[in-house]
Coordinates of C-alpha atoms in Angstrom, one line a residue:
X1 CA 32.5 15.2 15.0
X2 CA 29.0 14.5 13.8
X3 CA 27.5 17.3 11.7
X4 CA 23.8 17.7 12.5
X5 CA 21.5 17.3 9.5
X6 CA 19.9 20.5 8.2
X7 CA 16.2 20.7 8.8
X8 CA 14.0 19.7 5.9
X9 CA 12.6 22.6 3.8
X10 CA 9.0 23.4 4.6
X11 CA 6.2 25.9 4.3
X12 CA 5.8 27.8 7.5
X13 CA 2.4 27.7 9.3
X14 CA 1.9 31.5 8.7
X15 CA 2.3 31.1 4.9
X16 CA -0.1 28.2 4.4
X17 CA -3.1 30.2 3.1
X18 CA -1.2 31.3 0.1
X19 CA 1.0 28.3 -0.6
X20 CA 0.9 26.0 -3.6
X21 CA 0.8 22.3 -3.1
X22 CA 4.1 20.6 -4.1
X23 CA 4.5 16.8 -4.1
X24 CA 6.4 15.6 -1.0
X25 CA 6.7 19.1 0.5
X26 CA 6.3 19.5 4.2
X27 CA 3.7 21.9 5.6
X28 CA 4.2 22.9 9.2
X29 CA 1.5 22.7 11.9
X30 CA 0.9 25.3 14.5
X31 CA 2.3 25.3 18.0
X32 CA -0.6 26.1 20.3
X33 CA -1.4 22.5 21.2
X34 CA -5.0 22.4 19.9
X35 CA -6.9 21.5 16.8
X36 CA -6.2 25.0 15.3
X37 CA -2.6 23.8 14.7
X38 CA -3.9 21.6 11.9
X39 CA -2.2 22.8 8.6
X40 CA -4.7 21.2 6.1
X41 CA -7.5 23.5 7.1
X42 CA -5.2 26.4 6.6
X43 CA -4.0 25.2 3.2
X44 CA -7.6 24.5 2.0
X45 CA -10.1 26.5 3.8
X46 CA -13.5 25.0 4.6
X47 CA -12.4 21.3 4.6
X48 CA -12.2 20.9 8.4
X49 CA -9.4 20.0 10.7
X50 CA -10.2 16.4 11.7
X51 CA -10.7 13.0 10.2
X52 CA -9.5 11.1 7.1
X53 CA -12.2 12.5 4.8
X54 CA -12.3 16.3 4.5
X55 CA -14.1 18.1 1.8
X56 CA -15.7 21.3 0.5
X57 CA -19.4 20.9 -0.3
X58 CA -22.0 18.3 0.5
X59 CA -21.9 14.6 -0.3
X60 CA -25.7 14.4 0.2
X61 CA -26.4 17.1 -2.3
X62 CA -23.7 16.0 -4.7
X63 CA -21.9 19.3 -4.5
X64 CA -18.5 18.2 -3.2
X65 CA -15.9 20.4 -5.0
X66 CA -12.7 18.8 -3.7
X67 CA -11.7 16.2 -1.2
X68 CA -8.7 15.8 1.1
X69 CA -7.7 12.3 2.0
X70 CA -5.6 12.4 5.2
X71 CA -3.7 9.4 6.5
X72 CA -1.6 8.9 9.6
X73 CA 0.0 5.8 8.1
X74 CA 0.1 4.1 11.5
X75 CA -3.3 2.4 11.7
X76 CA -2.3 -1.2 11.6
X77 CA -6.0 -2.4 11.3
X78 CA -6.5 -0.2 8.3
X79 CA -3.1 0.0 6.5
X80 CA -3.4 2.8 4.0
X81 CA -0.4 2.4 1.6
X82 CA 1.2 4.5 -1.0
X83 CA 3.4 2.7 -3.5
X84 CA 5.6 5.5 -4.7
X85 CA 7.1 3.4 -7.5
X86 CA 3.8 2.8 -9.2
X87 CA 1.8 5.7 -8.0
X88 CA -0.9 3.4 -6.5
X89 CA -2.6 4.5 -3.3
X90 CA -4.6 2.0 -1.2
X91 CA -7.1 3.8 1.1
X92 CA -9.6 2.4 3.6
X93 CA -13.0 4.1 4.2
X94 CA -14.4 5.6 7.4
X95 CA -16.5 2.7 8.7
X96 CA -13.8 1.3 11.0
X97 CA -15.9 -0.1 13.8
X98 CA -19.2 -2.0 14.3
X99 CA -22.5 -0.2 14.8
X100 CA -23.3 1.5 11.6
X101 CA -24.0 0.6 7.9
X102 CA -21.3 0.9 5.2
X103 CA -22.6 4.2 3.9
X104 CA -23.9 5.7 7.1
X105 CA -20.7 7.2 8.6
X106 CA -20.8 10.6 10.3
X107 CA -18.6 12.2 7.6
X108 CA -20.2 10.3 4.7
X109 CA -16.8 9.4 3.5
X110 CA -17.8 6.0 2.2
X111 CA -20.9 7.4 0.4
X112 CA -18.6 10.0 -1.2
X113 CA -16.3 7.3 -2.4
X114 CA -19.1 5.2 -3.7
X115 CA -20.5 8.1 -5.8
X116 CA -17.0 9.1 -7.0
X117 CA -16.0 5.7 -8.2
X118 CA -19.4 5.1 -9.9
X119 CA -19.1 8.5 -11.7
X120 CA -15.5 7.7 -12.7
X121 CA -16.8 5.0 -15.1
X122 CA -19.4 7.2 -16.8
X123 CA -19.2 9.5 -19.7
X124 CA -16.9 12.5 -19.6
X125 CA -19.7 14.8 -18.4
X126 CA -20.4 12.4 -15.5
X127 CA -16.7 12.1 -14.7
X128 CA -16.4 15.8 -14.6
X129 CA -18.6 15.6 -11.4
X130 CA -15.8 13.7 -9.6
X131 CA -14.0 16.0 -7.2
X132 CA -10.2 16.1 -7.3
X133 CA -8.7 14.2 -4.4
X134 CA -5.7 15.6 -2.6
X135 CA -3.5 13.2 -0.5
X136 CA -1.9 14.4 2.7
X137 CA 0.1 12.2 5.1
X138 CA 1.1 12.8 8.7
X139 CA 4.8 13.8 8.8
X140 CA 6.8 12.6 11.8
X141 CA 5.8 11.2 15.1
X142 CA 5.0 14.5 16.9
X143 CA 3.3 17.7 16.0
X144 CA 0.7 18.3 13.3
X145 CA 2.9 18.8 10.2
X146 CA 1.8 17.1 7.1
X147 CA 3.3 16.1 3.8
X148 CA 1.5 16.5 0.5
X149 CA 1.7 13.3 -1.5
X150 CA -0.2 14.2 -4.7
X151 CA -3.3 14.6 -6.8
X152 CA -5.4 11.5 -6.9
X153 CA -7.9 10.1 -9.4
X154 CA -10.2 7.1 -8.4
X155 CA -9.1 3.8 -9.9
X156 CA -6.0 3.0 -11.8
X157 CA -4.6 1.6 -15.1
X158 CA -3.7 -1.8 -13.6
X159 CA -6.8 -2.2 -11.3
X160 CA -10.0 -3.9 -12.5
X161 CA -13.3 -2.2 -11.9
X162 CA -14.2 -4.9 -9.3
X163 CA -11.0 -4.2 -7.4
X164 CA -11.1 -0.4 -7.4
X165 CA -13.7 -0.1 -4.7
X166 CA -14.5 -3.2 -2.7
X167 CA -16.6 -3.7 0.5
X168 CA -14.7 -5.9 2.8
X169 CA -15.8 -7.6 6.0
X170 CA -14.0 -7.2 9.3
X171 CA -14.9 -8.3 12.9
X172 CA -14.4 -6.7 16.3
X173 CA -15.2 -9.3 18.9
X174 CA -18.2 -11.1 17.7
X175 CA -19.6 -8.2 15.7
X176 CA -19.1 -8.0 11.9
X177 CA -19.1 -4.9 9.7
X178 CA -18.1 -3.7 6.3
X179 CA -15.7 -1.0 5.2
X180 CA -14.4 0.0 1.8
X181 CA -10.9 -0.7 0.4
X182 CA -10.2 1.6 -2.5
X183 CA -7.4 2.2 -5.0
X184 CA -6.4 5.6 -6.3
X185 CA -3.7 6.7 -8.7
X186 CA -1.3 9.6 -7.9
X187 CA -1.3 11.6 -11.1
X188 CA 2.0 12.9 -12.6
X189 CA 1.8 16.5 -11.6
X190 CA 4.3 18.1 -9.3
X191 CA 2.6 21.4 -8.3
X192 CA -1.0 22.2 -7.6
X193 CA -1.3 26.0 -8.0
X194 CA -3.2 28.0 -5.5
X195 CA -5.2 29.4 -8.3
X196 CA -6.7 26.0 -9.1
X197 CA -7.5 25.4 -5.4
X198 CA -9.4 28.7 -5.3
X199 CA -11.2 27.9 -8.5
X200 CA -12.4 24.6 -6.9
X201 CA -13.4 26.2 -3.6
X202 CA -15.4 28.9 -5.3
X203 CA -17.4 26.3 -7.3
X204 CA -16.2 27.4 -10.7
X205 CA -15.5 23.7 -11.7
X206 CA -12.3 21.7 -12.0
X207 CA -11.8 22.1 -15.8
X208 CA -11.2 25.9 -16.0
X209 CA -8.0 27.6 -17.0
X210 CA -5.9 26.5 -14.0
X211 CA -6.7 22.8 -14.3
X212 CA -3.7 20.5 -14.5
X213 CA -3.5 18.7 -17.8
X214 CA -3.3 15.3 -16.1
X215 CA -6.7 15.9 -14.5
X216 CA -8.3 17.2 -17.7
X217 CA -7.0 14.1 -19.5
X218 CA -8.5 11.8 -16.9
X219 CA -11.8 13.5 -17.0
X220 CA -12.0 13.6 -20.8
X221 CA -10.8 10.1 -21.5
X222 CA -10.2 8.2 -18.3
X223 CA -6.5 7.9 -19.2
X224 CA -4.3 7.7 -16.1
X225 CA -0.8 9.3 -16.2
X226 CA 0.6 8.0 -12.9
X227 CA 3.5 9.6 -11.0
X228 CA 6.1 6.8 -11.4
X229 CA 9.2 6.9 -9.2
X230 CA 11.4 3.8 -9.6
X231 CA 13.5 3.2 -6.5
X232 CA 17.2 4.0 -6.6
X233 CA 17.8 2.2 -3.3
X234 CA 18.1 -1.5 -3.9
X235 CA 20.2 -2.5 -0.9
X236 CA 18.0 -2.6 2.3
X237 CA 19.4 -2.6 5.8
X238 CA 18.4 -5.2 8.3
X239 CA 16.1 -2.6 10.0
X240 CA 14.4 -1.9 6.7
X241 CA 13.7 -5.6 6.2
X242 CA 12.0 -6.3 9.5
X243 CA 8.8 -4.8 10.9
X244 CA 9.5 -1.6 12.9
X245 CA 6.4 -1.8 15.2
X246 CA 5.6 -4.2 18.0
X247 CA 2.5 -5.5 16.3
X248 CA 4.4 -6.3 13.1
X249 CA 7.1 -8.0 15.1
X250 CA 4.5 -10.1 17.0
X251 CA 2.9 -11.1 13.7
X252 CA 6.1 -12.3 12.3
X253 CA 7.1 -14.2 15.5
X254 CA 3.7 -15.9 15.3
X255 CA 4.7 -17.4 11.9
X256 CA 8.1 -18.5 13.2
X257 CA 6.5 -20.1 16.3
X258 CA 3.8 -21.9 14.4
X259 CA 6.4 -23.7 12.2
X260 CA 9.1 -24.1 14.9
X261 CA 10.5 -27.7 14.7
X262 CA 8.9 -28.3 11.3
X263 CA 10.4 -25.6 9.2
X264 CA 9.7 -27.6 6.0
X265 CA 6.0 -26.9 6.5
X266 CA 6.7 -23.2 6.1
X267 CA 7.1 -23.8 2.4
X268 CA 3.4 -24.0 1.8
X269 CA 3.0 -20.7 3.7
X270 CA 5.7 -19.1 1.7
X271 CA 3.9 -20.0 -1.5
X272 CA 0.7 -18.5 -0.1
X273 CA 2.5 -15.3 0.8
X274 CA 4.0 -15.2 -2.7
X275 CA 0.5 -15.5 -4.2
X276 CA -0.6 -12.5 -2.2
X277 CA 2.3 -10.5 -3.6
X278 CA 2.0 -11.9 -7.2
X279 CA -1.7 -12.8 -7.7
X280 CA -1.1 -14.1 -11.3
X281 CA 0.8 -17.0 -9.9
X282 CA -0.5 -20.2 -11.4
X283 CA 0.0 -23.9 -10.4
X284 CA 2.7 -24.5 -7.8
X285 CA 4.1 -27.9 -6.8
X286 CA 5.9 -28.3 -3.4
X287 CA 8.9 -30.6 -3.7
X288 CA 9.3 -33.4 -1.2
X289 CA 11.7 -32.5 1.8
X290 CA 13.9 -35.6 1.1
X291 CA 14.7 -34.5 -2.4
X292 CA 14.1 -30.8 -2.7
X293 CA 17.7 -30.0 -3.7
X294 CA 17.3 -26.4 -2.6
X295 CA 14.0 -25.9 -4.4
X296 CA 11.0 -25.9 -2.0
X297 CA 8.5 -25.3 -4.8
X298 CA 8.3 -25.0 -8.6
X299 CA 5.5 -23.2 -10.3
X300 CA 4.5 -20.9 -13.1
X301 CA 3.5 -17.2 -13.4
X302 CA 0.7 -16.5 -15.8
X303 CA 0.9 -13.6 -18.3
X304 CA -1.3 -12.4 -21.2
X305 CA -5.0 -12.5 -21.9
X306 CA -7.3 -15.0 -20.2
X307 CA -8.2 -16.6 -23.6
X308 CA -4.5 -17.1 -24.7
X309 CA -2.2 -16.9 -21.6
X310 CA 1.5 -17.9 -21.4
X311 CA 3.1 -19.3 -18.3
X312 CA 6.7 -18.7 -17.2
X313 CA 8.4 -21.0 -14.8
X314 CA 9.9 -20.1 -11.4
X315 CA 11.5 -21.9 -8.5
X316 CA 10.8 -20.9 -4.9
X317 CA 12.8 -21.4 -1.7
X318 CA 11.6 -20.7 1.8
X319 CA 13.6 -20.0 5.0
X320 CA 11.8 -19.7 8.3
X321 CA 14.6 -18.0 10.2
X322 CA 14.7 -16.0 13.4
X323 CA 15.0 -12.2 13.4
X324 CA 18.8 -12.5 14.1
X325 CA 19.6 -15.0 11.4
X326 CA 20.2 -13.6 8.0
X327 CA 19.9 -15.3 4.7
X328 CA 23.4 -15.5 3.3
X329 CA 25.2 -16.2 0.0
X330 CA 25.2 -19.9 0.4
X331 CA 21.3 -20.2 0.4
X332 CA 20.9 -17.8 -2.5
X333 CA 23.7 -19.4 -4.5
X334 CA 22.0 -22.7 -4.3
X335 CA 18.8 -21.2 -5.6
X336 CA 20.7 -19.4 -8.4
X337 CA 22.3 -22.7 -9.5
X338 CA 19.0 -24.5 -9.5
X339 CA 17.0 -22.0 -11.5
X340 CA 18.6 -23.6 -14.6
X341 CA 16.2 -23.1 -17.5
X342 CA 13.5 -21.5 -15.3
X343 CA 12.8 -17.9 -15.8
X344 CA 13.1 -16.6 -12.2
X345 CA 13.5 -17.5 -8.6
X346 CA 11.7 -16.4 -5.4
X347 CA 13.3 -16.6 -1.9
X348 CA 10.9 -16.0 1.0
X349 CA 12.3 -15.6 4.5
X350 CA 10.9 -14.5 7.9
X351 CA 14.2 -12.8 8.6
X352 CA 16.4 -10.6 6.3
X353 CA 19.0 -10.8 3.5
X354 CA 22.5 -9.7 4.3
X355 CA 24.2 -7.0 2.2
X356 CA 26.4 -9.4 0.3
X357 CA 23.4 -11.4 -1.0
X358 CA 21.7 -8.2 -2.2
X359 CA 24.8 -7.0 -3.9
X360 CA 25.3 -10.2 -5.7
X361 CA 21.7 -10.5 -6.9
X362 CA 21.4 -6.9 -8.1
X363 CA 24.9 -6.4 -9.5
X364 CA 24.9 -9.7 -11.4
X365 CA 21.3 -9.3 -12.6
X366 CA 20.0 -12.6 -11.1
X367 CA 16.2 -12.8 -11.7
X368 CA 15.4 -13.5 -8.0
X369 CA 12.7 -11.8 -6.0
X370 CA 13.9 -11.4 -2.4
X371 CA 10.9 -11.4 0.1
X372 CA 11.9 -10.5 3.6
X373 CA 10.1 -10.3 6.9
X374 CA 8.8 -6.8 6.5
X375 CA 7.4 -7.7 3.0
X376 CA 5.5 -10.6 4.6
X377 CA 3.9 -8.4 7.2
X378 CA 3.1 -5.6 4.7
X379 CA 1.3 -7.9 2.3
X380 CA -0.6 -9.6 5.2
X381 CA -1.8 -6.3 6.4
X382 CA -2.9 -5.2 3.0
X383 CA -5.1 -8.4 2.9
X384 CA -6.6 -7.8 6.3
X385 CA -4.3 -9.8 8.6
X386 CA -3.4 -7.0 11.0
X387 CA -2.8 -8.6 14.4
X388 CA -0.9 -11.6 15.8
X389 CA -4.3 -13.3 16.6
X390 CA -5.5 -12.9 13.0
X391 CA -2.2 -14.3 11.7
X392 CA -2.5 -17.3 14.0
X393 CA -6.0 -18.0 12.9
X394 CA -5.0 -17.7 9.2
X395 CA -2.1 -20.2 9.8
X396 CA -4.4 -22.7 11.6
X397 CA -7.0 -22.6 8.9
X398 CA -4.6 -22.6 5.9
X399 CA -1.9 -24.9 7.2
X400 CA -3.4 -27.2 9.8
X401 CA -0.8 -29.1 11.8
X402 CA -0.7 -32.9 11.3

């Protein structure tokens, strides 16, 4: 007999007004079926109950005291993404369609981010004007419940100033427009006390007696203390290695179809995908199909300062397989045997890796990065390729057919 799972602990809708914010805790929405069911506006009064940007104060007057960033997590055109292992949160601004300038959005979200990121690079007194950002994520597929994901500071320890806030171009039909892509850091603080929220809402400043140490440290020295959460799950199921939405599946199928009958040509695409995942990849040479010996490419990954870098070698293999064909032990064993003196290997597939492969790689400590179908789609989305049409155009431009 199957034992039903116990419901996840949560804060009831009636208790929201007095609740603290705890990382990953669920906060229940109402049940009346209207906008009044929104839990965020009950948790933090005055920030509103709609939109991705919600704040107390006025961006135009420079009096914003705190900001709520809300993400549904299901907008494939603007794929907000929280990397729970590194604490890095990628967030897109609120100019998501043509017709207005970058900073002229109704909720002024982009203008607010522009000012916050600029102030974050100033002296401590200027950084003290940056409002704390609180991240909430839609929980589940129905209802209005949300999950608190953490306290955010603009920027990050591993992000350059040019990357932190970048205006990127998009097109809808024949109309082009700009929106922001931003990077925040989830700070290492598990509980935001109600007393600090009240202090912020009342305009008494962020650095009073209830301020978390991680926020004070960031304001005073711009030192980030990210919430790091290394994964304990290293074996992924087939479902977790393939896109779980129709658009993602169509994007992956577009890649398979483009290289159907000439799968060797997928090798150049696999290298390009790896570059998106690992931007410090240096020179890469594709081996000729007649003598590739299981290595589709060899290259180097660059580490260290620009003036005095070092390069470590890797071998890459690519498998353009259907969604029903897994990469097995035979393919991975061949790559393992051919790494030889190279430092690591990369295996990129449009399908998935079976459990035996993952067990062998992880248990024996083989230095091989396994890149599956979902990883491909995730990184393409993060770089603006969010539909099958945009993937097709990228393939045609980047890997023209002979």
